[in-house]
PDB file of C-alpha atoms and ligand atoms in Angstrom:
ATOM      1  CA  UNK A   1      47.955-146.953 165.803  1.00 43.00           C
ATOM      2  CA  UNK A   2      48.609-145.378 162.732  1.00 43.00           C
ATOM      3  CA  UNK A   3      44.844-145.555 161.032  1.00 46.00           C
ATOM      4  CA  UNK A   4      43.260-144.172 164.752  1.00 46.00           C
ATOM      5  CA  UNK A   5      45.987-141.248 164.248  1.00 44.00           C
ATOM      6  CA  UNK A   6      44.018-140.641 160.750  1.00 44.00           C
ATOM      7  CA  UNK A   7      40.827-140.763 162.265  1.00 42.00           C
ATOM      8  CA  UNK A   8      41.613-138.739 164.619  1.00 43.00           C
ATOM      9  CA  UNK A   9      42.879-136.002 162.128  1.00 43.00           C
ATOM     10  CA  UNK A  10      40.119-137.008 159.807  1.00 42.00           C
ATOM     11  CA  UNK A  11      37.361-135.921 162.837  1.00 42.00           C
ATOM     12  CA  UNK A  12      39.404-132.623 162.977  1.00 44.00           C
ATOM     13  CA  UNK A  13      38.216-130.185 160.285  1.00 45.00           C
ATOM     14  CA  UNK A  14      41.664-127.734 160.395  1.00 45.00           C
ATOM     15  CA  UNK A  15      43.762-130.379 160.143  1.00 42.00           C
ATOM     16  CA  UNK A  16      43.808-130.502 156.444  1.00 45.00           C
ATOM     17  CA  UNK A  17      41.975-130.586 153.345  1.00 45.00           C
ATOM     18  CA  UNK A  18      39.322-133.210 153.665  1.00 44.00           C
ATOM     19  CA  UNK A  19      40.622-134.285 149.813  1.00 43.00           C
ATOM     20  CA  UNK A  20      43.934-135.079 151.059  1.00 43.00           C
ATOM     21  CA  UNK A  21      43.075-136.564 154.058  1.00 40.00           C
ATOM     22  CA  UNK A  22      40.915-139.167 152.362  1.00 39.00           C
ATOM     23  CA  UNK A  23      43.725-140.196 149.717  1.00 41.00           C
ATOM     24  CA  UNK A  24      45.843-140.747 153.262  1.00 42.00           C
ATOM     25  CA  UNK A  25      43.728-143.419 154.688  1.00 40.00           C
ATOM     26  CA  UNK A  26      44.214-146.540 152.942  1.00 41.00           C
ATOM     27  CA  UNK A  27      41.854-148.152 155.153  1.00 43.00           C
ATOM     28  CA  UNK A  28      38.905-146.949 154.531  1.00 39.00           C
ATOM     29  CA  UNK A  29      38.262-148.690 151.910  1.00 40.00           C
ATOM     30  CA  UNK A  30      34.924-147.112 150.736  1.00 39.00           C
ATOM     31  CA  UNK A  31      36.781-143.970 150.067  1.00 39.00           C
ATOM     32  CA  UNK A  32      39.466-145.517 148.644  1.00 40.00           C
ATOM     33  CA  UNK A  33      37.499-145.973 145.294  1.00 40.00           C
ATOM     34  CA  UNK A  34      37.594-142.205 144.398  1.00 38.00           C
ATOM     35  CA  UNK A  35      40.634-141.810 145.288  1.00 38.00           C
ATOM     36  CA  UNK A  36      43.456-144.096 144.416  1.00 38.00           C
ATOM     37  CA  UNK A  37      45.363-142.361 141.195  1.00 39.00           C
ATOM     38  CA  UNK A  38      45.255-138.992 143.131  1.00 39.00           C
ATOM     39  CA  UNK A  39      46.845-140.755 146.235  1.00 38.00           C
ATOM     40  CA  UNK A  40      49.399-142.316 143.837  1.00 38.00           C
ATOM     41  CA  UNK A  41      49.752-138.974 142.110  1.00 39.00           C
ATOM     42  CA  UNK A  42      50.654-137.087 145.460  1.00 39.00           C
ATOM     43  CA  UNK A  43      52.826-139.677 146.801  1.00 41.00           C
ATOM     44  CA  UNK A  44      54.888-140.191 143.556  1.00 40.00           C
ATOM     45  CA  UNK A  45      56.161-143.208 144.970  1.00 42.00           C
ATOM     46  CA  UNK A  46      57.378-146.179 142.981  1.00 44.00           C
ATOM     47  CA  UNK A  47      56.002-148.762 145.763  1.00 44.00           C
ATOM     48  CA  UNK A  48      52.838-147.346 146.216  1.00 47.00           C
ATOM     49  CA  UNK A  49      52.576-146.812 142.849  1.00 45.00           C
ATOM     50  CA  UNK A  50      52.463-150.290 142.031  1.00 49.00           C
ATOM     51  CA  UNK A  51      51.083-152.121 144.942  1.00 53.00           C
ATOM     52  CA  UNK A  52      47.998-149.692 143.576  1.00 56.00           C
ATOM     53  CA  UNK A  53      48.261-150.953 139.985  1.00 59.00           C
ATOM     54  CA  UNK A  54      48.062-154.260 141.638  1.00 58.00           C
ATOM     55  CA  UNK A  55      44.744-153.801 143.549  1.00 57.00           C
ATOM     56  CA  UNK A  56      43.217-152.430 140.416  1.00 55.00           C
ATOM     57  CA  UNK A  57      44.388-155.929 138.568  1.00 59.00           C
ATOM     58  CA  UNK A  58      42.819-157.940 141.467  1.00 56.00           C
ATOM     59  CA  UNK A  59      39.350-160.010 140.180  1.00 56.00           C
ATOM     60  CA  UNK A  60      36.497-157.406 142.333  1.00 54.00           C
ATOM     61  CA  UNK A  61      33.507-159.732 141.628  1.00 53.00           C
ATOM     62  CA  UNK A  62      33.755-162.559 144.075  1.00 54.00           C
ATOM     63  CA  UNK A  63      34.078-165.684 141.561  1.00 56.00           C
ATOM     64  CA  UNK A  64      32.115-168.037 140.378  1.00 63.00           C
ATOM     65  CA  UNK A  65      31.714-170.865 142.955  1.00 69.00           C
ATOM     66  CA  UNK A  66      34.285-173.986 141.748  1.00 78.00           C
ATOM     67  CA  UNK A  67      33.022-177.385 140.421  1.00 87.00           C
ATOM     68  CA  UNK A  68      32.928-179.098 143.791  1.00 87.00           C
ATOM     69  CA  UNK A  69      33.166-183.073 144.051  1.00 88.00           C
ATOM     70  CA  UNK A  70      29.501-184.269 144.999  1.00 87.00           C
ATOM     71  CA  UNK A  71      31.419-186.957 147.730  1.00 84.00           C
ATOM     72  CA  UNK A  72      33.777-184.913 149.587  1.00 84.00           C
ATOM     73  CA  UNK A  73      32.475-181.708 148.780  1.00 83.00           C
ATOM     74  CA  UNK A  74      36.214-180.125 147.950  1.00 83.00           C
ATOM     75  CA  UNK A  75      36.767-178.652 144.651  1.00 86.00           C
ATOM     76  CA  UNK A  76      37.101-180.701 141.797  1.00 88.00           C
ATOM     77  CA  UNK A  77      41.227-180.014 141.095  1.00 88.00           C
ATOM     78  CA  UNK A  78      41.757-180.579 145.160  1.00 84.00           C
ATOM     79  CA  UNK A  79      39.317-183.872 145.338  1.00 86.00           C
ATOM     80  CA  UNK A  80      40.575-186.130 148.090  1.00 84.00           C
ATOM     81  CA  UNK A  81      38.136-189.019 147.373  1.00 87.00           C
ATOM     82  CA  UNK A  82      41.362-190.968 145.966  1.00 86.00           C
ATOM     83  CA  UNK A  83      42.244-190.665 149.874  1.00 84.00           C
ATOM     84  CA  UNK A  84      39.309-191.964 151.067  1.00 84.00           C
ATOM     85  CA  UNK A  85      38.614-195.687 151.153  1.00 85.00           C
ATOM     86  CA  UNK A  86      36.704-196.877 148.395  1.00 86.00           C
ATOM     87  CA  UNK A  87      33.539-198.266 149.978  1.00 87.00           C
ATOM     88  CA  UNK A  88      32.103-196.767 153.498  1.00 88.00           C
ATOM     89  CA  UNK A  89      33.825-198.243 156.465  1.00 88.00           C
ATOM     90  CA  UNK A  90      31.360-200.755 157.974  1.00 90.00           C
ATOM     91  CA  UNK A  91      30.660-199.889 161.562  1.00 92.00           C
ATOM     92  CA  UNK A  92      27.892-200.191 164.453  1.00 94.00           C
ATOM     93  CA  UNK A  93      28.314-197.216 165.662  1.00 95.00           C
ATOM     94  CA  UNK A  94      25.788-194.379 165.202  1.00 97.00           C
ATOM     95  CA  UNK A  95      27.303-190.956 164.892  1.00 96.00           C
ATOM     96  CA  UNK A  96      25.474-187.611 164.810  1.00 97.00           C
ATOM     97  CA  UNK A  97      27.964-183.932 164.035  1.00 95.00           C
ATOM     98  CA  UNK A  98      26.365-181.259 164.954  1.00 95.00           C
ATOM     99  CA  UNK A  99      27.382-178.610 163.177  1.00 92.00           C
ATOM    100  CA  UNK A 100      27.617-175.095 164.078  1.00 91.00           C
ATOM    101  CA  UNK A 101      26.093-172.955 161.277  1.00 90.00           C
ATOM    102  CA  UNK A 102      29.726-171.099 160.356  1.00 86.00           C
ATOM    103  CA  UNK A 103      31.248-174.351 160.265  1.00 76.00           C
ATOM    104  CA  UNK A 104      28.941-175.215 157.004  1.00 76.00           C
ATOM    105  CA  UNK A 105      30.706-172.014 154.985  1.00 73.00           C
ATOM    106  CA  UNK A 106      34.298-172.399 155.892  1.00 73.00           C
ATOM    107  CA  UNK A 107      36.741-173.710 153.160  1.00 64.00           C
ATOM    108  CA  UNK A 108      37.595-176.538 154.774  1.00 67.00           C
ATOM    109  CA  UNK A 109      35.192-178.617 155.280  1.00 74.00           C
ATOM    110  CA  UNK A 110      36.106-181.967 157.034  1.00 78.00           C
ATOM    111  CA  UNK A 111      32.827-183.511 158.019  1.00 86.00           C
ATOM    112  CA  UNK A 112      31.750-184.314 154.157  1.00 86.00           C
ATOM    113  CA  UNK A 113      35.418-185.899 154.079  1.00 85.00           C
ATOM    114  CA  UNK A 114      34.297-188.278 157.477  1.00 87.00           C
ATOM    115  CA  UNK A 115      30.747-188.679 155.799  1.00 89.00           C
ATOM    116  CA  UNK A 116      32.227-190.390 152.975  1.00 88.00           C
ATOM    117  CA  UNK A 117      34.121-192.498 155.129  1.00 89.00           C
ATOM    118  CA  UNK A 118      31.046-193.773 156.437  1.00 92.00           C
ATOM    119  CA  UNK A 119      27.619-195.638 155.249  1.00 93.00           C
ATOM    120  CA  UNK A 120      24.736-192.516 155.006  1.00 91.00           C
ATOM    121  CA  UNK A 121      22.724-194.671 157.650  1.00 94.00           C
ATOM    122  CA  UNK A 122      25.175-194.137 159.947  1.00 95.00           C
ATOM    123  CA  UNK A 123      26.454-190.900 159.951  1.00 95.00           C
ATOM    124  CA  UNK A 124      24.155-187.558 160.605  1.00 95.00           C
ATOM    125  CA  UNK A 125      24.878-184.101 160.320  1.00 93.00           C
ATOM    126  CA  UNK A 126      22.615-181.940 162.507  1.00 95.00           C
ATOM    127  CA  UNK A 127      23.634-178.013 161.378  1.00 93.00           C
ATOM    128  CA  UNK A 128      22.369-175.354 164.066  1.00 95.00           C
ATOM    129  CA  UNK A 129      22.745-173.525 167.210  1.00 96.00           C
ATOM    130  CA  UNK A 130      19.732-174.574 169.595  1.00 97.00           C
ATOM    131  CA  UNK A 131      18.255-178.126 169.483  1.00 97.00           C
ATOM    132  CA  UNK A 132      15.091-179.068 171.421  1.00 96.00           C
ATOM    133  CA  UNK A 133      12.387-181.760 171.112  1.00 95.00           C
ATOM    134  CA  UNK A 134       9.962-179.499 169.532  1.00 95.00           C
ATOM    135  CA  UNK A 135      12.594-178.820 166.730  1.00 95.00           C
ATOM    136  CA  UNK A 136      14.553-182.579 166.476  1.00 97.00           C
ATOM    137  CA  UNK A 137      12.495-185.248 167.664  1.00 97.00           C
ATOM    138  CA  UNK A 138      14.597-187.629 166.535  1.00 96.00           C
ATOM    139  CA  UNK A 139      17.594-186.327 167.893  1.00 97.00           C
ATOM    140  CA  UNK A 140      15.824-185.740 170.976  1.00 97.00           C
ATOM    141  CA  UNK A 141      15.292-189.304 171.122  1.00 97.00           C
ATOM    142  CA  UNK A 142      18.643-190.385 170.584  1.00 97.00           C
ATOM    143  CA  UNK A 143      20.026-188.226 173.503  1.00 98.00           C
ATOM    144  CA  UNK A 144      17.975-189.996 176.139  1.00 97.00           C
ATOM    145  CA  UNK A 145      18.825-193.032 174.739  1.00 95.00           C
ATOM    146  CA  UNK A 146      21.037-194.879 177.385  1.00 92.00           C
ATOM    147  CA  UNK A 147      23.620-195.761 174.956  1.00 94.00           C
ATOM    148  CA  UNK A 148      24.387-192.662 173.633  1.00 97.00           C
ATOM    149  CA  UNK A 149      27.315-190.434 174.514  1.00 97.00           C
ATOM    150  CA  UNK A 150      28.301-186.969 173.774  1.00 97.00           C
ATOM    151  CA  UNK A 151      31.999-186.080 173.297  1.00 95.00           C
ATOM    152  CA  UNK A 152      32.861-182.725 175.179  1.00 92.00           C
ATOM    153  CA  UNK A 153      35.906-182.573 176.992  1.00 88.00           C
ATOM    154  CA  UNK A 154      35.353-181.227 180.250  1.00 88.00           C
ATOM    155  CA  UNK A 155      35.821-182.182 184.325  1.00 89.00           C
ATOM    156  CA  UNK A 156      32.689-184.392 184.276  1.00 91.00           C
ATOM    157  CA  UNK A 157      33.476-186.420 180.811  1.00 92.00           C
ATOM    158  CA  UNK A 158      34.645-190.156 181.411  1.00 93.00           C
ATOM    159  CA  UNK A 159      37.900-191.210 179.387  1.00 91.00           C
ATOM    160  CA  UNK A 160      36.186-193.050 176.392  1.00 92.00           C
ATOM    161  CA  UNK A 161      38.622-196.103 176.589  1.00 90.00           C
ATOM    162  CA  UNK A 162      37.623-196.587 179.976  1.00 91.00           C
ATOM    163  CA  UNK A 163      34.246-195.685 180.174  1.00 93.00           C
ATOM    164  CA  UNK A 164      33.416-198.401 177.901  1.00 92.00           C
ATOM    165  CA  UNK A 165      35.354-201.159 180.068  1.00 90.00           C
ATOM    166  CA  UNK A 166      33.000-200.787 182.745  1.00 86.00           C
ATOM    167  CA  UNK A 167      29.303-199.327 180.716  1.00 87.00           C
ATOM    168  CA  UNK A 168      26.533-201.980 181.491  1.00 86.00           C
ATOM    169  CA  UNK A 169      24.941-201.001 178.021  1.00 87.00           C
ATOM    170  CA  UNK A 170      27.505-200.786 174.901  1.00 91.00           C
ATOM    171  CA  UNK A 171      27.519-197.221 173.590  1.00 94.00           C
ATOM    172  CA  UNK A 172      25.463-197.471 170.443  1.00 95.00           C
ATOM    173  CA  UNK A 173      25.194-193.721 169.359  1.00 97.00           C
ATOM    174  CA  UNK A 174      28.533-190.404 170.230  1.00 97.00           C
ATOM    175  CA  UNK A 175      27.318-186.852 169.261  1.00 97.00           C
ATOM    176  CA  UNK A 176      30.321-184.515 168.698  1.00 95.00           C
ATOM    177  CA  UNK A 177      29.924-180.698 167.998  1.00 93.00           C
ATOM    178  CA  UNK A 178      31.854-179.169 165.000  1.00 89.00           C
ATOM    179  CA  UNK A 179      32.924-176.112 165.631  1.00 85.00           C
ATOM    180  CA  UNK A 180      35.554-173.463 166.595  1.00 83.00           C
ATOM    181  CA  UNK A 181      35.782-174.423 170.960  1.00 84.00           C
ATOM    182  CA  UNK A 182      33.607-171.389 171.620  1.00 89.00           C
ATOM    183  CA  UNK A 183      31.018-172.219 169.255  1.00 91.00           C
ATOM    184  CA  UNK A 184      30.664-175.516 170.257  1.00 91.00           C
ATOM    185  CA  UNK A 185      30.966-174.537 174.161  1.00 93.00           C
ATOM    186  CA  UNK A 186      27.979-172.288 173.243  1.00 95.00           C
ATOM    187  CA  UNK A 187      26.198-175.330 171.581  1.00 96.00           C
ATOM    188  CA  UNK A 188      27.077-177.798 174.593  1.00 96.00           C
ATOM    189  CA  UNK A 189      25.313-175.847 177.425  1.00 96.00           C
ATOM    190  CA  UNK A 190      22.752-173.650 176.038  1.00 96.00           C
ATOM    191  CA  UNK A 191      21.187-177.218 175.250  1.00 97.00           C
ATOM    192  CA  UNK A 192      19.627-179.262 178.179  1.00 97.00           C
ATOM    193  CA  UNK A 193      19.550-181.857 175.223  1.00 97.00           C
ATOM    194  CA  UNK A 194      23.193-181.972 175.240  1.00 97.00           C
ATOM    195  CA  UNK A 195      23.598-183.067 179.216  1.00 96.00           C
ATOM    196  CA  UNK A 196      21.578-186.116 178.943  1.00 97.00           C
ATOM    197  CA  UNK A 197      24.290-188.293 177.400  1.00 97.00           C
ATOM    198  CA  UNK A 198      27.147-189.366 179.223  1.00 96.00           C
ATOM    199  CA  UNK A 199      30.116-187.296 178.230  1.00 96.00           C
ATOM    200  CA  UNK A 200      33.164-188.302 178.004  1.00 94.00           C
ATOM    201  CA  UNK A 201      36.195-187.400 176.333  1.00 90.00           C
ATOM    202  CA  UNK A 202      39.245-188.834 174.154  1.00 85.00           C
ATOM    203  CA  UNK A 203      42.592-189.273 177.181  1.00 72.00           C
ATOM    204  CA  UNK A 204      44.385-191.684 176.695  1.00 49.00           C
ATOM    205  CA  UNK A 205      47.748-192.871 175.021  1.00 50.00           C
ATOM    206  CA  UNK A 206      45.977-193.723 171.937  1.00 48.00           C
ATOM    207  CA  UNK A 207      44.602-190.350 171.346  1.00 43.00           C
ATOM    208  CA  UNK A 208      47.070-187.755 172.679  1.00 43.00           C
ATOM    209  CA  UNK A 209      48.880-186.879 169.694  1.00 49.00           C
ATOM    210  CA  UNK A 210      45.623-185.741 168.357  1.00 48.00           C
ATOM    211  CA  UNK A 211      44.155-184.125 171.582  1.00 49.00           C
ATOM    212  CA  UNK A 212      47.028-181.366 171.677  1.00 44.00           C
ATOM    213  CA  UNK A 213      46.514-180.375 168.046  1.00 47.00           C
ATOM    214  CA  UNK A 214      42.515-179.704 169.086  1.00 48.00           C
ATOM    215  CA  UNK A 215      43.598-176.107 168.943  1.00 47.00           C
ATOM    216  CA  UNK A 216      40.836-173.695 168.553  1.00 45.00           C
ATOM    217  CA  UNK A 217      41.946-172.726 165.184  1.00 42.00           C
ATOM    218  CA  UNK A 218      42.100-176.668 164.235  1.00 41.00           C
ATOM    219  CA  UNK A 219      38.934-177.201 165.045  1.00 40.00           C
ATOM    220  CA  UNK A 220      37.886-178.419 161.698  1.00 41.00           C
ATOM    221  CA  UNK A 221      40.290-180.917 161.167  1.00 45.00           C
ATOM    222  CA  UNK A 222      40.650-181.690 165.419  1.00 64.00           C
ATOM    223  CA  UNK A 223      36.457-182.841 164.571  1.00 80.00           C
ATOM    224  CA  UNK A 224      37.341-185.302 161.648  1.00 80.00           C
ATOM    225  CA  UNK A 225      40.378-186.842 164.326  1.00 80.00           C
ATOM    226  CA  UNK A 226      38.535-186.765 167.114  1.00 84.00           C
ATOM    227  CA  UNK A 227      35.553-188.557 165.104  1.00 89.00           C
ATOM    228  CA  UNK A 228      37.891-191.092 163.377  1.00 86.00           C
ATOM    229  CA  UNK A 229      39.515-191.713 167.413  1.00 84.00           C
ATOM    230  CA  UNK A 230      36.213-192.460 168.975  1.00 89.00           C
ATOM    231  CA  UNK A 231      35.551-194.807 166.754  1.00 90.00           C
ATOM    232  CA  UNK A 232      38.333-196.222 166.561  1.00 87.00           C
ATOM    233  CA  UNK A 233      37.947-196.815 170.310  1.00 89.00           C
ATOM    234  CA  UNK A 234      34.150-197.935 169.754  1.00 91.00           C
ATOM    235  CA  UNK A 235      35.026-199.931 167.089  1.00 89.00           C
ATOM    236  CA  UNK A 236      37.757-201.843 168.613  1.00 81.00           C
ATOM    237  CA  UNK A 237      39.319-201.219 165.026  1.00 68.00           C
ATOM    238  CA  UNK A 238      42.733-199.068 164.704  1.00 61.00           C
ATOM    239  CA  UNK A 239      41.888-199.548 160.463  1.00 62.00           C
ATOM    240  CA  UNK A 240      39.395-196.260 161.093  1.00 64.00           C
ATOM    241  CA  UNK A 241      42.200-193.936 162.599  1.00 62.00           C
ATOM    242  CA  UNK A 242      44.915-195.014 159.837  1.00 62.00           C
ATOM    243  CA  UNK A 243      42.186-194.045 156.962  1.00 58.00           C
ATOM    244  CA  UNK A 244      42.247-190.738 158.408  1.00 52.00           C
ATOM    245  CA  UNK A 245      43.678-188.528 156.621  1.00 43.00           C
TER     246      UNK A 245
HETATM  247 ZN1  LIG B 301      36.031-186.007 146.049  1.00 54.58          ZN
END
């Protein structure tokens, strides 16, 4: 309220000087620059006084990326392969990510963590937005396989656990989308691909403790449980979900 008060004044030649004006908006930060010490000056107050020497002190230059550990990708000081079991977890399961572009930027990064987990040969990780058979032939492929599945929640996704009680052909292949639920809405139907799996979802006692943490703003870590869950579920083996972290 305060700032669109300021702009408001700042639009409004009479108001005041446009010198003091700018040395009044702390958030505009391009003007800020020019103007700091006079601000402080006029103010004359301790607090602002040194919450200013502070910003001054603050590194400008975004830093140098950190050493990052070639296996789980995290920086070198916060590894987490001494987490991770030692050799990849041997399953028969094929699993593709696909992986929203943003999702390959953020800080934490879960699907190198779940890659390491698993043998290369089994694990993909498809980054991108639209998919198509011109573009991913192979992953075009594996969606009209008939043992693949895609994991999207949703009214027409199977539960997993029973799905695969009753599936005349053993899943072989689960896609699941990384990515905030918005993003990976947008990735689920803006590509046909995506709808030729069956889709089904994670309900059931086994997975409901991690099903209410898929908040959107878990979504990185929601991908890793929701990964380690269906395969746990695939695998018949409970060993994958207690490796997780
Ligand atoms: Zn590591």
């Amino acid at each position: 309220m305060e700032s669109q008060k300021e702009a408001l004044m700042a639009g409004d030649p009479v108001a005041q000087p446009p010198g003091d004006l700018t040395c009044q908006t702390p958030n505009e930060e391009e003007e800020q620059e020019g103007c700091v010490a006079p601000a402080v000056a006029t103010l004359g107050t301790e607090a602002d006084g040194t919450s200013a020497d502070g910003l001054w002190e603050l590194p400008v230059e975004p830093g140098e990326r950190r050493p990052e550990c070639s296996r789980c990708s995290r920086p070198q000081k916060v590894c987490l392969c001494p987490f991770l079991p030692v050799h990849p977890l041997h399953i028969s399961t094929h699993l593709y990510i696909i992986q929203h572009p943003a999702e390959e930027n953020k800080v934490l990064r879960t699907v190198p963590l779940l890659a390491a987990c698993l043998p290369k040969d089994k694990c993909k990780v498809k980054i991108g937005r639209r998919f198509s058979e011109e573009r991913d032939p192979e992953l075009s492929a594996v969606c009209q396989k008939s043992g693949t599945l895609i994991l999207y929640p949703g009214a027409e996704a199977a539960n997993l656990e029973e799905f695969i009680l009753d599936s005349p052909v053993y899943p072989s292949t689960i896609i699941i989308i990384d990515g905030t639920w918005s993003q990976a809405k947008d990735i689920f139907y803006k590509n046909s691909l995506f709808r030729l799996p069956k889709q089904v979802q994670l309900k059931t006692s086994i997975s409901s403790q991690y099903v209410i943490r898929m908040q959107p703003t878990n979504s990185c870590l929601s991908t890793l449980e929701c990964a380690a869950v269906a395969l746990s579920i695939l695998e018949k083996n409970n060993y994958i979900q207690e490796v997780r972290l």
